[in-house]
Coordinates of C-alpha atoms in Angstrom, one line a residue:
Chain T
M1205 CA -32.2 5.5 49.0
Y1206 CA -30.3 2.9 48.2
N1207 CA -26.9 2.6 50.7
W1208 CA -24.0 1.6 49.2
H1209 CA -21.7 -0.4 51.2
F1210 CA -18.1 -0.3 48.9
E1211 CA -16.0 -1.9 51.6
V1212 CA -17.4 -4.7 51.2
V1213 CA -16.2 -5.4 48.0
W1214 CA -13.2 -3.4 49.4
D1215 CA -12.3 -6.5 51.9
Y1216 CA -12.8 -8.6 49.2
Q1217 CA -10.2 -7.1 46.8
G1218 CA -7.8 -9.4 46.1
V1219 CA -11.2 -11.6 43.9
F1220 CA -11.0 -8.6 41.9
Y1221 CA -7.1 -8.5 41.4
H1222 CA -7.3 -12.3 40.4
G1223 CA -10.1 -11.9 38.2
A1224 CA -8.0 -9.4 36.2
L1225 CA -4.9 -11.1 36.5
V1226 CA -7.3 -14.1 34.5
T1227 CA -8.9 -11.7 32.0
A1228 CA -5.1 -10.1 30.8
Q1229 CA -3.8 -13.6 30.5
L1230 CA -7.3 -14.4 27.9
T1231 CA -6.8 -10.7 26.6
G1232 CA -3.1 -11.4 26.5
F1233 CA -3.2 -14.9 24.6
A1234 CA -5.8 -14.3 21.9
F1235 CA -4.0 -10.7 21.1
T1236 CA -1.2 -13.0 20.2
I1237 CA -3.3 -15.8 18.3
G1238 CA -4.7 -13.3 16.8
I1239 CA -1.7 -11.1 15.6
L1240 CA 0.1 -14.0 14.2
G1241 CA -3.3 -15.6 12.7
G1242 CA -4.5 -12.2 11.7
L1243 CA -1.2 -11.6 9.2
L1244 CA -1.7 -15.1 7.7
I1245 CA -5.2 -14.1 7.4
A1246 CA -4.7 -10.9 5.6
F1247 CA -2.0 -12.1 3.3
S1248 CA -3.3 -15.2 2.3
R1249 CA -6.9 -12.8 1.0
L1250 CA -4.8 -10.6 -0.5
S1251 CA -2.6 -13.4 -1.9
R1252 CA -2.6 -14.2 -5.9
F1253 CA -4.0 -18.0 -6.0
R1254 CA -7.3 -18.4 -5.1
V1255 CA -6.1 -21.3 -3.8
V1256 CA -4.9 -19.4 -0.9
R1257 CA -7.3 -16.8 -1.0
L1258 CA -11.1 -18.9 -0.9
P1259 CA -9.9 -21.0 2.6
A1260 CA -9.0 -17.6 4.0
A1261 CA -12.1 -16.1 3.0
F1262 CA -14.4 -18.7 4.5
Y1263 CA -12.4 -18.7 7.4
V1264 CA -13.2 -15.0 8.2
E1265 CA -17.2 -15.0 7.1
I1266 CA -17.8 -18.5 9.4
F1267 CA -16.0 -16.7 12.0
R1268 CA -17.6 -13.4 11.5
S1269 CA -21.0 -14.6 11.1
T1270 CA -21.3 -16.6 14.1
P1271 CA -21.3 -15.5 17.7
A1272 CA -18.0 -15.5 19.6
L1273 CA -20.4 -17.4 22.8
V1274 CA -21.0 -19.8 20.4
Q1275 CA -18.1 -20.0 19.0
L1276 CA -16.8 -21.0 22.7
V1277 CA -19.3 -23.1 24.1
W1278 CA -18.2 -25.0 20.2
I1279 CA -15.0 -25.8 21.0
Y1280 CA -15.5 -26.5 24.4
Y1281 CA -17.7 -29.3 23.7
A1282 CA -17.7 -30.6 20.2
M1283 CA -12.9 -30.8 20.9
P1284 CA -13.9 -33.7 23.0
I1285 CA -16.3 -35.3 20.7
L1286 CA -14.7 -35.0 17.7
M1287 CA -11.3 -35.3 18.3
G1288 CA -10.7 -36.6 21.6
V1289 CA -9.3 -33.9 23.4
Q1290 CA -10.5 -32.3 26.4
L1291 CA -9.6 -28.9 26.8
S1292 CA -9.9 -27.3 29.8
A1293 CA -12.0 -24.1 30.0
F1294 CA -9.1 -21.4 30.0
V1295 CA -7.6 -22.8 27.2
S1296 CA -11.4 -23.3 25.1
V1297 CA -12.1 -20.1 26.1
A1298 CA -8.1 -18.7 25.0
V1299 CA -8.1 -20.8 21.7
G1300 CA -11.6 -19.5 21.4
L1301 CA -11.3 -15.8 21.5
G1302 CA -7.8 -16.4 19.8
L1303 CA -9.6 -17.2 16.5
H1304 CA -12.2 -15.4 16.7
T1305 CA -9.3 -12.3 17.2
I1306 CA -7.7 -13.6 14.0
A1307 CA -10.8 -12.7 11.5
D1308 CA -11.3 -9.4 12.6
F1309 CA -8.1 -8.7 12.8
G1310 CA -7.2 -10.1 9.5
E1311 CA -10.3 -7.9 8.2
I1312 CA -8.3 -4.6 9.6
F1313 CA -4.9 -5.6 8.3
R1314 CA -6.9 -6.4 4.6
A1315 CA -8.3 -3.4 4.8
G1316 CA -5.6 -1.5 6.1
I1317 CA -3.2 -2.7 3.1
L1318 CA -6.4 -2.3 0.3
S1319 CA -6.6 1.4 1.8
I1320 CA -3.2 2.5 0.6
D1321 CA -3.2 3.8 -2.9
R1322 CA -2.2 1.8 -5.9
G1323 CA 0.3 4.4 -7.2
Q1324 CA 2.4 4.0 -3.7
T1325 CA 2.9 0.2 -5.1
D1326 CA 3.5 1.3 -8.6
A1327 CA 6.6 3.8 -7.5
A1328 CA 8.0 1.2 -5.2
K1329 CA 7.9 -1.3 -8.3
A1330 CA 8.9 1.4 -10.4
V1331 CA 12.2 2.3 -8.6
G1332 CA 12.8 -1.9 -8.6
M1333 CA 11.6 -3.1 -5.2
Q1334 CA 9.8 -6.1 -5.3
Y1335 CA 6.9 -7.3 -3.5
R1336 CA 8.7 -8.2 0.0
Q1337 CA 10.7 -4.5 0.2
T1338 CA 7.3 -3.1 -2.1
M1339 CA 5.3 -4.0 1.5
W1340 CA 7.3 -4.0 4.6
R1341 CA 9.1 -0.5 3.5
I1342 CA 6.5 1.2 1.5
I1343 CA 3.0 0.1 1.9
L1344 CA 2.9 -1.5 5.9
P1345 CA 4.4 1.0 7.6
Q1346 CA 1.3 3.5 5.6
A1347 CA -1.0 1.0 6.5
V1348 CA -0.1 0.2 10.1
R1349 CA -1.3 3.9 10.9
R1350 CA -5.0 3.1 9.3
M1351 CA -4.9 -0.1 11.3
V1352 CA -3.8 1.7 14.7
P1353 CA -7.7 3.2 15.8
P1354 CA -9.8 -0.2 14.1
F1355 CA -7.0 -2.2 16.1
M1356 CA -7.7 -0.9 19.4
N1357 CA -11.2 -0.2 19.3
E1358 CA -11.0 -4.1 18.6
T1359 CA -8.5 -4.9 21.5
A1360 CA -10.9 -2.8 23.9
N1361 CA -13.3 -5.6 22.5
L1362 CA -11.2 -8.7 23.0
V1363 CA -11.1 -7.7 26.7
K1364 CA -14.6 -7.3 27.1
L1365 CA -14.9 -10.1 25.4
T1366 CA -13.6 -12.2 28.2
T1367 CA -16.3 -11.9 30.0
L1368 CA -17.7 -14.8 27.8
G1369 CA -15.2 -16.9 29.9
S1370 CA -17.8 -17.2 32.8
I1371 CA -20.6 -19.4 30.7
L1372 CA -17.6 -21.8 30.6
A1373 CA -16.5 -21.0 34.7
V1374 CA -13.2 -19.9 33.9
Y1375 CA -12.3 -17.5 36.9
E1376 CA -12.2 -14.1 34.7
L1377 CA -13.3 -10.8 35.9
L1378 CA -17.4 -11.2 35.6
H1379 CA -17.3 -15.3 36.7
A1380 CA -15.4 -14.0 39.9
S1381 CA -17.4 -11.1 41.1
N1382 CA -20.9 -13.2 40.5
N1383 CA -19.1 -15.8 42.4
L1384 CA -18.4 -12.6 45.3
I1385 CA -22.3 -11.5 45.0
T1386 CA -23.3 -15.6 46.2
T1387 CA -21.4 -14.9 49.7
T1388 CA -21.6 -11.2 49.8
Y1389 CA -25.0 -10.8 49.0
R1390 CA -24.2 -6.9 47.1
P1391 CA -24.3 -7.3 43.8
L1392 CA -24.9 -3.5 42.8
E1393 CA -21.6 -2.8 43.8
V1394 CA -19.9 -5.5 43.1
Y1395 CA -21.1 -5.1 39.4
S1396 CA -20.4 -1.5 40.0
A1397 CA -16.4 -2.7 40.9
V1398 CA -16.5 -4.8 37.7
A1399 CA -17.4 -2.0 35.4
I1400 CA -14.9 -0.2 36.9
A1401 CA -12.3 -2.7 36.7
F1402 CA -12.5 -3.4 33.0
A1403 CA -12.6 0.5 32.4
I1404 CA -9.3 0.8 33.8
I1405 CA -7.9 -2.1 31.9
I1406 CA -9.2 -0.8 29.2
Y1407 CA -9.1 3.0 29.1
P1408 CA -5.6 2.9 28.7
I1409 CA -5.8 1.3 25.0
I1410 CA -7.6 4.0 24.0
Y1411 CA -5.5 7.1 25.7
F1412 CA -2.6 4.7 24.2
S1413 CA -4.4 5.1 20.4
R1414 CA -5.1 8.6 20.6
Q1415 CA -1.5 9.5 21.5
L1416 CA 0.1 7.6 19.1
E1417 CA -2.4 8.9 16.3
K1418 CA -1.7 12.5 17.3
Y1419 CA 2.2 11.9 17.5
W1420 CA 2.1 10.5 13.5
E1421 CA -0.4 13.9 12.4
K1422 CA 2.8 15.4 13.8
K1423 CA 5.4 13.9 12.1
S1424 CA 3.9 13.5 8.2
Chain O
M1291 CA 19.6 9.1 -34.6
S1292 CA 22.1 6.1 -35.1
D1293 CA 22.2 5.5 -32.0
P1294 CA 20.4 1.6 -31.4
P1295 CA 17.4 1.3 -30.3
I1296 CA 17.3 0.9 -26.2
I1297 CA 13.4 0.7 -25.8
V1298 CA 11.2 -1.3 -28.9
V1299 CA 7.8 -1.8 -29.1
R1300 CA 6.6 -4.8 -31.8
N1301 CA 3.0 -5.1 -32.2
L1302 CA 2.0 -4.6 -29.0
K1303 CA -1.7 -5.4 -27.8
K1304 CA -3.5 -5.1 -24.5
S1305 CA -6.9 -5.4 -23.7
F1306 CA -9.2 -4.4 -20.6
G1307 CA -12.0 -6.9 -20.5
D1308 CA -13.3 -6.6 -24.3
L1309 CA -12.0 -3.5 -24.6
E1310 CA -8.6 -3.4 -26.4
V1311 CA -6.8 -0.1 -25.2
L1312 CA -3.9 -1.4 -27.9
T1313 CA -4.2 -2.2 -31.2
G1314 CA -0.4 -3.5 -32.3
I1315 CA 1.8 -0.7 -31.2
N1316 CA 5.1 -0.8 -32.6
L1317 CA 7.3 2.2 -31.4
E1318 CA 11.5 2.1 -31.8
I1319 CA 13.6 4.6 -29.5
S1320 CA 16.9 5.2 -29.6
A1321 CA 19.5 5.9 -26.5
G1322 CA 19.2 10.2 -26.3
E1323 CA 16.2 10.6 -27.9
V1324 CA 12.9 12.4 -26.3
V1325 CA 9.6 10.9 -27.3
V1326 CA 6.6 13.0 -26.6
I1327 CA 3.7 11.1 -26.9
V1328 CA 0.8 12.9 -27.8
G1329 CA -3.4 12.2 -28.1
P1330 CA -6.9 12.0 -26.2
S1331 CA -7.3 10.9 -23.5
G1332 CA -8.6 7.4 -23.7
S1333 CA -6.1 6.1 -26.9
G1334 CA -3.4 4.2 -24.9
K1335 CA -1.0 6.9 -24.0
T1336 CA -0.5 5.7 -20.5
T1337 CA -1.3 2.1 -21.0
L1338 CA 1.6 1.5 -23.4
L1339 CA 3.8 3.2 -21.2
R1340 CA 2.8 1.4 -18.2
C1341 CA 3.7 -1.9 -20.3
L1342 CA 7.3 -0.4 -21.1
N1343 CA 8.1 -1.2 -17.7
F1344 CA 5.5 -3.9 -17.2
L1345 CA 3.7 -2.2 -14.3
E1346 CA 0.6 -3.6 -17.0
E1347 CA 1.4 -6.9 -18.5
Y1348 CA 0.8 -6.8 -22.1
D1349 CA -1.1 -9.7 -23.7
S1350 CA 1.1 -9.9 -26.9
G1351 CA 3.6 -8.8 -28.7
E1352 CA 7.1 -7.9 -27.4
V1353 CA 8.5 -4.6 -26.0
F1354 CA 12.2 -5.0 -25.8
F1355 CA 14.4 -2.7 -23.1
D1356 CA 18.5 -2.9 -24.3
G1357 CA 17.9 -5.5 -25.9
Q1358 CA 15.9 -7.8 -23.2
L1359 CA 12.0 -9.1 -23.6
V1360 CA 10.3 -7.2 -21.0
G1361 CA 8.6 -9.2 -18.6
Y1362 CA 8.6 -12.2 -20.4
Q1363 CA 10.6 -15.1 -21.6
D1364 CA 9.7 -18.3 -23.6
K1365 CA 9.9 -21.8 -22.3
D1366 CA 9.8 -24.5 -24.9
G1367 CA 8.0 -22.2 -27.1
R1368 CA 5.3 -21.0 -24.9
R1369 CA 5.5 -17.6 -23.3
I1370 CA 5.5 -17.3 -19.5
R1371 CA 5.6 -14.5 -16.5
D1372 CA 9.8 -13.8 -15.9
A1373 CA 10.6 -14.4 -11.9
E1374 CA 9.9 -10.9 -10.6
A1375 CA 13.8 -10.5 -9.5
T1376 CA 14.7 -10.0 -13.4
I1377 CA 10.9 -7.5 -13.8
S1378 CA 12.0 -5.9 -11.1
S1379 CA 15.9 -5.2 -12.3
I1380 CA 14.3 -4.1 -15.6
R1381 CA 12.4 -1.5 -14.1
A1382 CA 15.4 -0.5 -12.3
Q1383 CA 16.9 0.5 -14.7
M1384 CA 14.0 2.7 -16.4
G1385 CA 12.5 5.4 -14.2
M1386 CA 9.3 6.3 -13.8
V1387 CA 7.4 9.8 -13.0
F1388 CA 3.5 10.0 -12.4
Q1389 CA 0.7 12.5 -12.5
H1390 CA 0.0 12.0 -9.5
F1391 CA 3.9 11.8 -7.9
Y1392 CA 3.5 9.0 -5.6
L1393 CA 6.0 10.2 -3.0
W1394 CA 6.0 7.8 -0.1
P1395 CA 4.4 10.0 2.6
H1396 CA 5.9 8.6 5.6
K1397 CA 9.3 9.6 4.9
T1398 CA 10.9 12.5 3.9
V1399 CA 12.4 13.6 0.4
L1400 CA 15.8 12.7 0.9
Q1401 CA 14.8 9.3 1.9
N1402 CA 12.6 9.3 -0.7
V1403 CA 15.2 9.6 -3.4
I1404 CA 17.6 7.5 -1.9
E1405 CA 15.5 4.6 -1.0
G1406 CA 15.7 2.6 -4.4
P1407 CA 19.9 3.5 -4.1
L1408 CA 19.3 2.1 -0.4
V1409 CA 17.2 -1.5 -0.7
V1410 CA 17.5 -2.0 -4.8
K1411 CA 20.9 -1.2 -5.3
K1412 CA 22.1 -1.8 -2.0
F1413 CA 24.2 1.1 -1.5
P1414 CA 25.8 2.1 1.8
Q1415 CA 24.2 4.8 3.3
V1416 CA 26.7 7.4 2.6
K1417 CA 27.1 6.4 -0.6
A1418 CA 23.4 6.6 -1.0
K1419 CA 22.9 10.0 0.9
E1420 CA 25.8 11.6 -1.4
L1421 CA 24.1 10.3 -4.4
G1422 CA 20.3 11.5 -3.3
T1423 CA 22.0 14.9 -2.2
A1424 CA 23.4 15.5 -5.7
M1425 CA 20.0 14.6 -7.2
L1426 CA 17.9 17.0 -5.3
E1427 CA 20.6 19.9 -5.8
K1428 CA 20.0 19.2 -9.6
V1429 CA 16.6 19.1 -9.3
G1430 CA 16.6 22.6 -6.5
L1431 CA 15.8 20.8 -3.9
I1432 CA 18.6 20.5 -1.8
D1433 CA 17.2 23.0 1.0
K1434 CA 13.7 20.5 1.1
A1435 CA 16.1 17.5 1.8
N1436 CA 14.7 16.5 5.9
I1437 CA 11.1 17.9 4.8
Y1438 CA 8.0 15.4 4.4
P1439 CA 6.1 15.4 1.4
S1440 CA 3.2 16.9 2.5
K1441 CA 5.2 20.1 3.1
I1442 CA 6.1 21.2 -0.1
S1443 CA 4.2 22.6 -3.0
G1444 CA 2.9 20.1 -5.8
G1445 CA 6.0 21.3 -8.1
Q1446 CA 8.4 20.6 -5.6
V1447 CA 7.3 17.7 -5.2
Q1448 CA 7.0 16.1 -8.6
R1449 CA 10.9 17.9 -9.3
A1450 CA 11.4 15.1 -6.1
A1451 CA 9.6 12.5 -7.7
I1452 CA 12.2 13.3 -11.0
A1453 CA 15.0 13.0 -8.3
R1454 CA 14.2 9.8 -7.1
A1455 CA 13.5 7.9 -10.7
L1456 CA 17.1 9.5 -11.2
A1457 CA 19.0 8.2 -8.5
M1458 CA 18.9 4.9 -9.8
E1459 CA 20.6 6.3 -12.5
P1460 CA 18.6 4.5 -15.3
L1461 CA 19.0 3.8 -19.4
A1462 CA 15.4 5.6 -19.8
L1463 CA 13.4 7.7 -17.8
L1464 CA 9.6 7.5 -18.6
F1465 CA 6.6 10.4 -18.0
D1466 CA 3.1 9.9 -16.8
E1467 CA 1.7 13.4 -17.6
P1468 CA 4.0 14.8 -15.2
T1469 CA 2.1 18.4 -15.3
S1470 CA -1.3 17.1 -15.4
A1471 CA -2.4 17.7 -12.1
L1472 CA -0.3 20.3 -11.0
D1473 CA -1.4 24.1 -10.8
P1474 CA -0.4 26.1 -14.0
E1475 CA 1.9 28.2 -12.1
L1476 CA 3.9 25.7 -10.8
V1477 CA 4.2 23.8 -14.4
G1478 CA 7.0 25.9 -15.3
E1479 CA 9.2 24.4 -12.7
V1480 CA 8.7 20.7 -13.6
L1481 CA 9.3 21.4 -17.4
D1482 CA 12.0 23.6 -16.6
V1483 CA 13.6 20.5 -15.0
M1484 CA 12.5 18.0 -17.4
K1485 CA 13.8 20.4 -20.1
Q1486 CA 17.2 20.2 -19.1
L1487 CA 17.2 16.7 -18.8
A1488 CA 16.7 16.3 -22.2
R1489 CA 19.8 18.7 -23.0
E1490 CA 21.9 16.4 -21.2
G1491 CA 21.1 13.4 -23.5
T1492 CA 18.7 11.5 -21.2
T1493 CA 16.9 8.9 -23.1
M1494 CA 13.0 9.9 -22.0
V1495 CA 9.3 9.1 -22.9
V1496 CA 7.1 12.0 -22.2
V1497 CA 3.1 11.2 -22.1
S1498 CA 2.1 15.1 -22.1
H1499 CA -0.2 17.7 -23.7
E1500 CA 2.6 20.1 -22.7
I1501 CA 3.2 21.5 -26.7
G1502 CA 5.4 24.2 -26.1
F1503 CA 7.7 21.6 -24.3
A1504 CA 7.7 19.4 -27.6
R1505 CA 8.3 21.8 -29.2
E1506 CA 11.6 22.9 -27.8
V1507 CA 12.8 19.6 -27.1
A1508 CA 10.9 16.8 -28.4
D1509 CA 13.1 14.8 -31.2
R1510 CA 9.9 13.4 -31.8
I1511 CA 6.2 13.6 -31.6
V1512 CA 3.9 10.2 -31.3
M1513 CA 0.1 10.4 -31.5
M1514 CA -1.8 7.6 -30.4
D1515 CA -5.8 7.6 -30.8
E1516 CA -7.8 4.9 -30.6
G1517 CA -5.2 2.5 -29.1
N1518 CA -2.3 2.8 -32.0
I1519 CA 0.1 4.9 -33.0
I1520 CA -1.7 7.1 -35.8
E1521 CA 1.0 9.4 -37.0
Q1522 CA 4.6 10.6 -35.6
G1523 CA 7.4 12.7 -37.0
T1524 CA 9.8 16.3 -35.9
P1525 CA 8.1 18.6 -34.2
E1526 CA 8.2 21.0 -37.6
E1527 CA 6.8 18.4 -39.1
F1528 CA 4.0 16.8 -36.7
L1529 CA 3.0 20.6 -35.7
Q1530 CA 3.3 22.8 -38.7
N1531 CA 2.1 19.9 -41.3
P1532 CA -0.2 17.3 -39.3
K1533 CA -1.0 15.0 -42.2
Q1534 CA -3.9 13.3 -40.5
E1535 CA -7.0 14.6 -40.1
R1536 CA -7.5 13.3 -36.2
T1537 CA -4.0 15.1 -35.6
R1538 CA -5.5 18.6 -36.9
N1539 CA -8.5 18.2 -34.7
F1540 CA -6.8 17.4 -31.6
L1541 CA -4.5 20.0 -32.5
S1542 CA -6.4 22.5 -32.5
K1543 CA -8.2 21.4 -29.4
V1544 CA -4.7 21.6 -27.5
L1545 CA -3.3 24.2 -29.1
H1546 CA -6.6 26.7 -29.1

């Protein structure tokens, strides 16, 4: 029978708080980049013009068909050689995950918009509404409700993806834990604590998403 | 029927890929006239209707609404698509009611009705609500004003959709098979509203298989087949003495 010694972990709780903060920062940056860029990508892919549509589609396919880890490493090592800028490991991971999230969020936004019956648009056009009015007042309010579940899923995924930062020695939760193990020799306790820490971060996102869905279900 | 035509269609053609769905339509509709378009499915009725307010872009020919070419303008002898604002302003004067209603499910019945006046005509809230309330009274739905569309019956949804179209105070109303998606017992209440509108002198273009409705209120019935108009006339002429073999065939099927 294994003797658990969680008190060791408890003594080093500061390491987890700091790791969680870095994880939250990475998530926050990537999330913000993902939303703004995702909207741009989604509307570009829905454009009437091929010159706008094609590059956006190309971007999405590139990012969705390569592993996030490869993207991060590539950005970290390629940028100084190709562009002469050395990004810090933290910035590389934040930007890399951001670019990755753009592709995923973009697809969620696009699919959400496309899932709304064309008749909804026709009815808006028929009363004389223009594209922008139709999009903001008729299509997006309906589409957002359908986007929420996959969007929250992807956000939870993004939190998990920040652990890739450990490869570039960014002090997010996983990397902080690996370091802690070298001083405590308590991998089982430390990794268990990391798992719990992630659950504490991610579960509220899932819970919030469910509550929102329930609220909307009741309302319509 | 001396009123000037409000809708003029000249040699209208439209294809979807290789399939020519409108093969050169000519049609004039006067202000105050009620025209019912009938014909077998696939004959191009709905496409014709959707070309009138440019929900469907036509390939050649002309549609004039209130004297204005719909959807295109001539520039140096070439035809180019009109600006979105111009197309929208024409659509705003032409109400449309759809087979599948298309009320906006995230808005209440009243919000559906006042959306156009608020957003397109920029009416202030109070004025829009007054107008919306009046329109809901007209279609007998005032007690459903603050309810979401998913909570009312199909017939009520379609009446709300008619109120939404009326709230823009359009010069003409287009109906695309407004009762085809309804349970039989709900058809009557929608047709009653439409009959009332017809009697009030509303200009109406109605694609429908409701021959009884056509007989009662239509000024003219237009028969379409294979992308064109093959026969038209007053309900008496058309229903009692159809000239075309295809019309007789069609009527025998829908009148049974």
